[in-house]
Coordinates of C-alpha atoms in Angstrom, one line a residue:
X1 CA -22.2 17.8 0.9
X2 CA -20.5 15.3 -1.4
X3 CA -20.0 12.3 0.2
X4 CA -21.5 9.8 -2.2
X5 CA -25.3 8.5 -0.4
X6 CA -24.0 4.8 -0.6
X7 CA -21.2 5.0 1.5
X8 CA -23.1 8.1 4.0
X9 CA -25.7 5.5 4.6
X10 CA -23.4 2.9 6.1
X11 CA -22.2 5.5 8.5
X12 CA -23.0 6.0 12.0
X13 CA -20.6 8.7 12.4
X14 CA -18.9 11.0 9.9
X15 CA -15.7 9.8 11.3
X16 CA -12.5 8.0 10.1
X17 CA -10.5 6.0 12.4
X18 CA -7.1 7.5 10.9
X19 CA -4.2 5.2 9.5
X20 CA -1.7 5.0 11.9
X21 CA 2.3 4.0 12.1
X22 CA 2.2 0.6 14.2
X23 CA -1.0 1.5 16.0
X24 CA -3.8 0.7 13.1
X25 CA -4.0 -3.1 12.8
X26 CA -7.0 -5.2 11.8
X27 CA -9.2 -5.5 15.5
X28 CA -8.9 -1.6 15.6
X29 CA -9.9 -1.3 11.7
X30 CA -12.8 -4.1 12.2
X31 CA -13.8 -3.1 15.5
X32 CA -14.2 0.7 14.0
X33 CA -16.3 -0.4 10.9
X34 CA -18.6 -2.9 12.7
X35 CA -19.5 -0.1 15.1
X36 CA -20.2 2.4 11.8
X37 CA -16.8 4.6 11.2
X38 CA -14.4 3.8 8.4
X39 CA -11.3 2.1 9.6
X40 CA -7.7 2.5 7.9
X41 CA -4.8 1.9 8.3
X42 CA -1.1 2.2 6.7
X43 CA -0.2 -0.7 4.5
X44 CA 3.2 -0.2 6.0
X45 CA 2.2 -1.8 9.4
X46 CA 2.8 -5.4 7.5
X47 CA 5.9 -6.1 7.0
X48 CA 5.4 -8.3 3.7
X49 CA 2.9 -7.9 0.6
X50 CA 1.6 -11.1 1.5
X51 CA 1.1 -9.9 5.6
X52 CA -1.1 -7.4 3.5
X53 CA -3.1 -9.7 1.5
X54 CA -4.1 -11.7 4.7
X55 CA -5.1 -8.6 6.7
X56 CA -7.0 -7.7 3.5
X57 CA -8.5 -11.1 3.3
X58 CA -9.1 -11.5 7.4
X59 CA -10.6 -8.0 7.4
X60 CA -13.1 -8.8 4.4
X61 CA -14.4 -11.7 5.7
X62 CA -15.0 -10.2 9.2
X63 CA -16.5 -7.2 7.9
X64 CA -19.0 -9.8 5.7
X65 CA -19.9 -12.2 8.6
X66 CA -20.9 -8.5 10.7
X67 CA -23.3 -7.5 7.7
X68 CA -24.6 -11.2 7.6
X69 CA -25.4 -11.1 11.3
X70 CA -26.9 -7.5 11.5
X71 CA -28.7 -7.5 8.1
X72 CA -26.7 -4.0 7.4
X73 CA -23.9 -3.4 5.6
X74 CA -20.5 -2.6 8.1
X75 CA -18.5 1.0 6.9
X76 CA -16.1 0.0 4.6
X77 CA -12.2 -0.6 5.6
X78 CA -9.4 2.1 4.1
X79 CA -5.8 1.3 3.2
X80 CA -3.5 3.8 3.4
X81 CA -0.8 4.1 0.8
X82 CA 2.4 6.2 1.4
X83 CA 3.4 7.2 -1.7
X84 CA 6.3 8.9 -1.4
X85 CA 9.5 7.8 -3.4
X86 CA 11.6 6.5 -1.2
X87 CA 9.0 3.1 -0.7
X88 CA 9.9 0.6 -3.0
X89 CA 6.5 -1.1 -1.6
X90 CA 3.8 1.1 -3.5
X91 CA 3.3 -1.0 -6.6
X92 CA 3.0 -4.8 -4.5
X93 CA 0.9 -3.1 -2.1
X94 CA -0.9 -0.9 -4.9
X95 CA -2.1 -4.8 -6.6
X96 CA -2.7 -6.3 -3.1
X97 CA -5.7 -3.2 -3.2
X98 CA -6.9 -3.7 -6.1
X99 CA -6.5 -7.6 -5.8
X100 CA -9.3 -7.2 -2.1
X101 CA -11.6 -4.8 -4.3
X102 CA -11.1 -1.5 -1.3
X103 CA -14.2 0.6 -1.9
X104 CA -11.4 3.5 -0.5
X105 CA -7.8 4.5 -0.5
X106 CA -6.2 7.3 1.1
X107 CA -2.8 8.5 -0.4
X108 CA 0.3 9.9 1.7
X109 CA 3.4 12.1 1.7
X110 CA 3.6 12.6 -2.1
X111 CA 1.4 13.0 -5.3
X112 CA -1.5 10.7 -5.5
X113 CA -1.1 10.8 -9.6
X114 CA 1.3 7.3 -9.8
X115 CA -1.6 5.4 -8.0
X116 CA -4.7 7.0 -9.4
X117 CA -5.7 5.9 -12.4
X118 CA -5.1 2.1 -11.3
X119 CA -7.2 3.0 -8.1
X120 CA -10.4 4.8 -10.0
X121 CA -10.5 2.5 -13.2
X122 CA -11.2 -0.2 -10.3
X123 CA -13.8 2.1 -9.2
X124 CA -12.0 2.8 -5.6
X125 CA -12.4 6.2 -4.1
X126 CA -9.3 7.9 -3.6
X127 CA -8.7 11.0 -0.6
X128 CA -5.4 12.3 -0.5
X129 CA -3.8 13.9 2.4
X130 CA -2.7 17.5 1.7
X131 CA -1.4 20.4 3.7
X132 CA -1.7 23.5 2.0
X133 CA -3.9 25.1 -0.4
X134 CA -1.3 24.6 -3.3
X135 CA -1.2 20.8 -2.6
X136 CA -4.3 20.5 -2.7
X137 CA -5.2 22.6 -5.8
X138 CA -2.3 19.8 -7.1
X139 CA -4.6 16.8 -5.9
X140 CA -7.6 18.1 -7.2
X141 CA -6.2 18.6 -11.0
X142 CA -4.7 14.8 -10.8
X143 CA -8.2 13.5 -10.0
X144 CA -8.8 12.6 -6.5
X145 CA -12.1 12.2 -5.1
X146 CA -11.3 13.4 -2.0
X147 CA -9.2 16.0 0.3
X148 CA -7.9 15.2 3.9
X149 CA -6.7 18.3 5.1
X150 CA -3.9 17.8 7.0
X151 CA -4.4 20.6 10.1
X152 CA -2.2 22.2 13.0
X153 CA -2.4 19.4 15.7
X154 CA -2.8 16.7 13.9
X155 CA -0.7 13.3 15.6
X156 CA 2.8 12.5 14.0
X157 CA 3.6 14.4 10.8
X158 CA 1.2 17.5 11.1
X159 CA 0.3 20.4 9.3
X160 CA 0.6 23.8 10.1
X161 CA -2.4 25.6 9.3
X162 CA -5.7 26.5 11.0
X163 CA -8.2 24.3 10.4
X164 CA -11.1 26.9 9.9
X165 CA -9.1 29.1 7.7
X166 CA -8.1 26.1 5.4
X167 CA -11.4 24.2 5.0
X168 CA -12.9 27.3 4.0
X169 CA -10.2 28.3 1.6
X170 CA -10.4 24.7 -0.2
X171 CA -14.5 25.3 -0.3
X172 CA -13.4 28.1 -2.7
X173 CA -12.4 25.9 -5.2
X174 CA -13.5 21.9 -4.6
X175 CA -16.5 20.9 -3.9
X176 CA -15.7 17.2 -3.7
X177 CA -15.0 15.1 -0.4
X178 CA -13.2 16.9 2.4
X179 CA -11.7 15.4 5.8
X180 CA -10.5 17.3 8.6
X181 CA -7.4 15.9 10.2
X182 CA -6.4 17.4 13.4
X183 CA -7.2 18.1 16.9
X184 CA -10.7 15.8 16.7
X185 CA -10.9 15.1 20.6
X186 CA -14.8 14.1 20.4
X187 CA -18.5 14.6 18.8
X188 CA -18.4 18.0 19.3
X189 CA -15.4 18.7 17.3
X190 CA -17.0 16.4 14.5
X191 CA -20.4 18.6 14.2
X192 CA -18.2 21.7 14.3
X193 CA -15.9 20.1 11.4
X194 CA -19.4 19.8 9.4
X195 CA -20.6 22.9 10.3
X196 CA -17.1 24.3 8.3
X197 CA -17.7 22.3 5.1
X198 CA -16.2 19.0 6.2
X199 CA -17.9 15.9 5.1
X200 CA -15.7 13.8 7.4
X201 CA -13.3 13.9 10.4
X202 CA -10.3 11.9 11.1
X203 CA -9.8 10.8 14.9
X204 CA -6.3 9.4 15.9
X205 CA -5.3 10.1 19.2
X206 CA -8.4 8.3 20.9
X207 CA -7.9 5.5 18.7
X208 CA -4.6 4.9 20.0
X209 CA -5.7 5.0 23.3
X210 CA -8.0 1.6 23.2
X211 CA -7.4 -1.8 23.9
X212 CA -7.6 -3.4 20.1
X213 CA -5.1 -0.9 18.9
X214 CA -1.2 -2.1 18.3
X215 CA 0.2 0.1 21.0
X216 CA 2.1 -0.5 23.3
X217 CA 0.3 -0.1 27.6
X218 CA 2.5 2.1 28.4
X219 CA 1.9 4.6 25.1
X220 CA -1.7 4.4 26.4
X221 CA -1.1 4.6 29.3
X222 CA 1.0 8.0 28.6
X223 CA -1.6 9.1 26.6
X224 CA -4.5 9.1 29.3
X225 CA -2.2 11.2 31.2
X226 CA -1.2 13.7 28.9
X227 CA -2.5 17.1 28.4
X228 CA -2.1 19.3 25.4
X229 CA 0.9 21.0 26.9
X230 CA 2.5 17.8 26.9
X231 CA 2.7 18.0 22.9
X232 CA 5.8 19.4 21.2
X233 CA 6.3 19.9 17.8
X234 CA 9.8 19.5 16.4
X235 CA 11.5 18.1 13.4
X236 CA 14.1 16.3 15.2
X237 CA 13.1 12.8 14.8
X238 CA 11.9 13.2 11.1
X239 CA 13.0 15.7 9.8
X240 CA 9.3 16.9 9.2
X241 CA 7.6 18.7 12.0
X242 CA 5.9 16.1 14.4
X243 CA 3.9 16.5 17.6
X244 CA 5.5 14.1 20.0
X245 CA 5.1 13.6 23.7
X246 CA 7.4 15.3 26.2
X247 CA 7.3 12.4 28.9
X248 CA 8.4 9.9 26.5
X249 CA 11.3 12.0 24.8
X250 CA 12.3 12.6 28.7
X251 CA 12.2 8.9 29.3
X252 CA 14.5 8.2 26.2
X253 CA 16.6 10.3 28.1
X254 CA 16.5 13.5 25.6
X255 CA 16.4 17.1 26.9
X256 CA 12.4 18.1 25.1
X257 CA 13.5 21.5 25.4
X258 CA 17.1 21.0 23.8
X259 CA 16.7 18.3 21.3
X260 CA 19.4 17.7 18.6
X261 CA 19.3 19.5 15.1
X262 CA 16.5 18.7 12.7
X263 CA 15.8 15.1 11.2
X264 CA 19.1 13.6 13.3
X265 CA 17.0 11.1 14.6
X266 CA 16.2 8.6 12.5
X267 CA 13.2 7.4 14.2
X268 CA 11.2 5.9 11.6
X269 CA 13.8 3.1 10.8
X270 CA 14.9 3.0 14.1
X271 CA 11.2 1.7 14.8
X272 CA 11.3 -0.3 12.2
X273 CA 14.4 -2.3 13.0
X274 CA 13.3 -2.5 16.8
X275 CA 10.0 -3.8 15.4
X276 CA 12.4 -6.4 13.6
X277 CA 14.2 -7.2 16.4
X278 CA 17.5 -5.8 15.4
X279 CA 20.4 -5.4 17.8
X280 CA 20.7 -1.6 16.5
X281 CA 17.6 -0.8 17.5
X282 CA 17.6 2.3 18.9
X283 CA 15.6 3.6 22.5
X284 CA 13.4 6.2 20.0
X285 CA 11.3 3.7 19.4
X286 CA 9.7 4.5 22.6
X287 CA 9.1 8.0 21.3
X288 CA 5.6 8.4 21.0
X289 CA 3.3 11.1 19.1
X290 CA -0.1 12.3 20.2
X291 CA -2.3 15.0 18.6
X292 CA -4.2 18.3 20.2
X293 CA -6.8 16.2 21.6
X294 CA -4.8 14.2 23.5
X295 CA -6.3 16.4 26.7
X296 CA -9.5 14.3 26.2
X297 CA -8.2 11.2 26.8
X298 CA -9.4 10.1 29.9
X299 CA -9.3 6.1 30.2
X300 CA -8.6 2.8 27.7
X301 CA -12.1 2.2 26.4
X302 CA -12.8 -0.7 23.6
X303 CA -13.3 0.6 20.3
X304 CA -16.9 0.3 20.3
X305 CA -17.5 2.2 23.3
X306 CA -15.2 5.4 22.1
X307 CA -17.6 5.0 19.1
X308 CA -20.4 5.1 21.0
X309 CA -19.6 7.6 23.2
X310 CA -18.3 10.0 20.2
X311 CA -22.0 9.7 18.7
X312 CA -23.6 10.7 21.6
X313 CA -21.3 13.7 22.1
X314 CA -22.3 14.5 18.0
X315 CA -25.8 14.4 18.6
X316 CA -26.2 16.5 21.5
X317 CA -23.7 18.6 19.5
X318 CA -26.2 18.7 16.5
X319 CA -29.5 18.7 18.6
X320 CA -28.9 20.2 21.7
X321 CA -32.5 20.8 22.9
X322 CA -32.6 17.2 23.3
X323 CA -30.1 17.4 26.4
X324 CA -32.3 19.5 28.3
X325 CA -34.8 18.8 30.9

């Protein structure tokens, strides 16, 4: 595998907590690397360049004061850059990076090439999210160190393709770092993620679902009693298809089964400006997503303890004679 030995050593699961819209904040991202899993999150969350230097700054030292106490370095934090066009924000929030020294970055919705050389001359390790073999063919020729492959039932903005098919199709040609987003509902799904190729996993879903994340009880609470079937995927909210929760698209008072043409909904600034507290905020801001795995989410555990239980899961997983009598 090709995860570099001085970052696999800090890690006591191949896991990234993955970067989240309004859900990822700093006790989730320090609460995951103190308990040995990378933690990211979407620079987006602050609303201000300089709301992201102190979560930076207030992450760092945390982080630091855990490795002084244990003796052990923590697993290192991950800012997540959307680099799409239409944010004016990348370059502010491209220095404020580089300014906290990130030992990794992971790029979103567009080409990581604007951000890369910036990001690797500082000696940062950059994974960009990609869902299709062409995109990633595209990140691999601009330089990245890594692939997250972006998998059917994956949270939010998803992909569309089978996990097994694409990790092995990318193995063809790449033999960097590879992530596999989508449908990670415990250890199990980890180990079986290695056993593909993968040198990491991404986890949402879960992560959303404890009590130092951003959201809201009653997403959580939603969440825990959610099943699979209660994930649709549409593009009426983004424009982009997005696995979204029935019950709460029922309790905005939308039809789940008859929702309005493609990308009508502006969610995305409608959160934003209900996160501002705008009079035109809109009630899709109680529009919640969820991923495949939402079926094992069972209760509102602390970070640590999802953590923990996750490992145990992987290592009966990996070493299942050791679960027998």
């Amino acid at each position: 595998m090709s995860l570099p030995a001085s970052l696999k050593s800090r890690l006591g699961l191949p896991l990234i907590a993955a970067p989240m819209f309004l859900v990822s904040g700093p006790a989730l991202v320090k609460a995951a690397c103190r308990a040995g899993v990378i933690g990211s999150f979407p620079t987006a969350n602050c609303r201000t360049v300089e709301e992201l230097d102190r979560w930076l700054a207030d992450m760092a030292d945390d982080l630091k004061r855990a490795a002084d106490e244990t003796g052990k370095p923590t697993a290192p934090l991950c800012p997540n850059l959307i680099v799409h066009r239409s944010n004016t924000r990348v370059p502010d929030d491209l220095a404020a990076v580089l300014r906290h020294k990130v030992e990794i970055v992971i790029t979103s919705v567009g080409s990581p090439e604007p951000v890369l050389k910036p990001l690797k001359d500082a000696g940062c390790l950059v994974l960009a999210d990609v869902a299709s073999v062409r995109h990633a063919e595209k990140a691999v020729a601009a330089g990245v160190d890594g692939l997250v492959l972006l998998t059917a039932g994956a949270g939010g903005q998803t992909g569309w393709v089978n996990p097994f098919a694409f990790v092995r199709a990318v193995r063809k040609f790449w033999d960097g770092i590879v992530v596999m987003a989508g449908g990670m509902a415990d250890g199990q799904a980890i180990a079986a993620a290695e056993t593909l190729g993968c040198d990491l996993a991404y986890m949402g879903t879960k992560f959303i679902a404890t009590r130092e994340s951003l959201a809201k009880d009653g997403y959580k609470e939603m969440l825990v009693k959610s099943r699979l079937d209660d994930v649709l995927l549409t593009r009426a909210f983004t424009g982009l298809e997005t696995n979204m929760l029935r019950p709460s698209i029922a309790a905005a008072g939308l039809d789940p089964d008859n929702l309005p043409m493609r990308g009508s909904i502006d969610i995305a600034k409608d959160i934003n400006a209900a996160e501002r507290d705008k009079p035109d905020a809109k009630r899709w801001k109680d529009i919640w997503s969820a991923g495949h795995s939402v079926s094992g989410v069972a209760d509102i555990p602390s970070v640590a303890e999802l953590i923990a239980r996750t490992a145990a899961e992987y290592e009966i997983a990996r070493h299942p004679e050791r679960s027998r009598p």
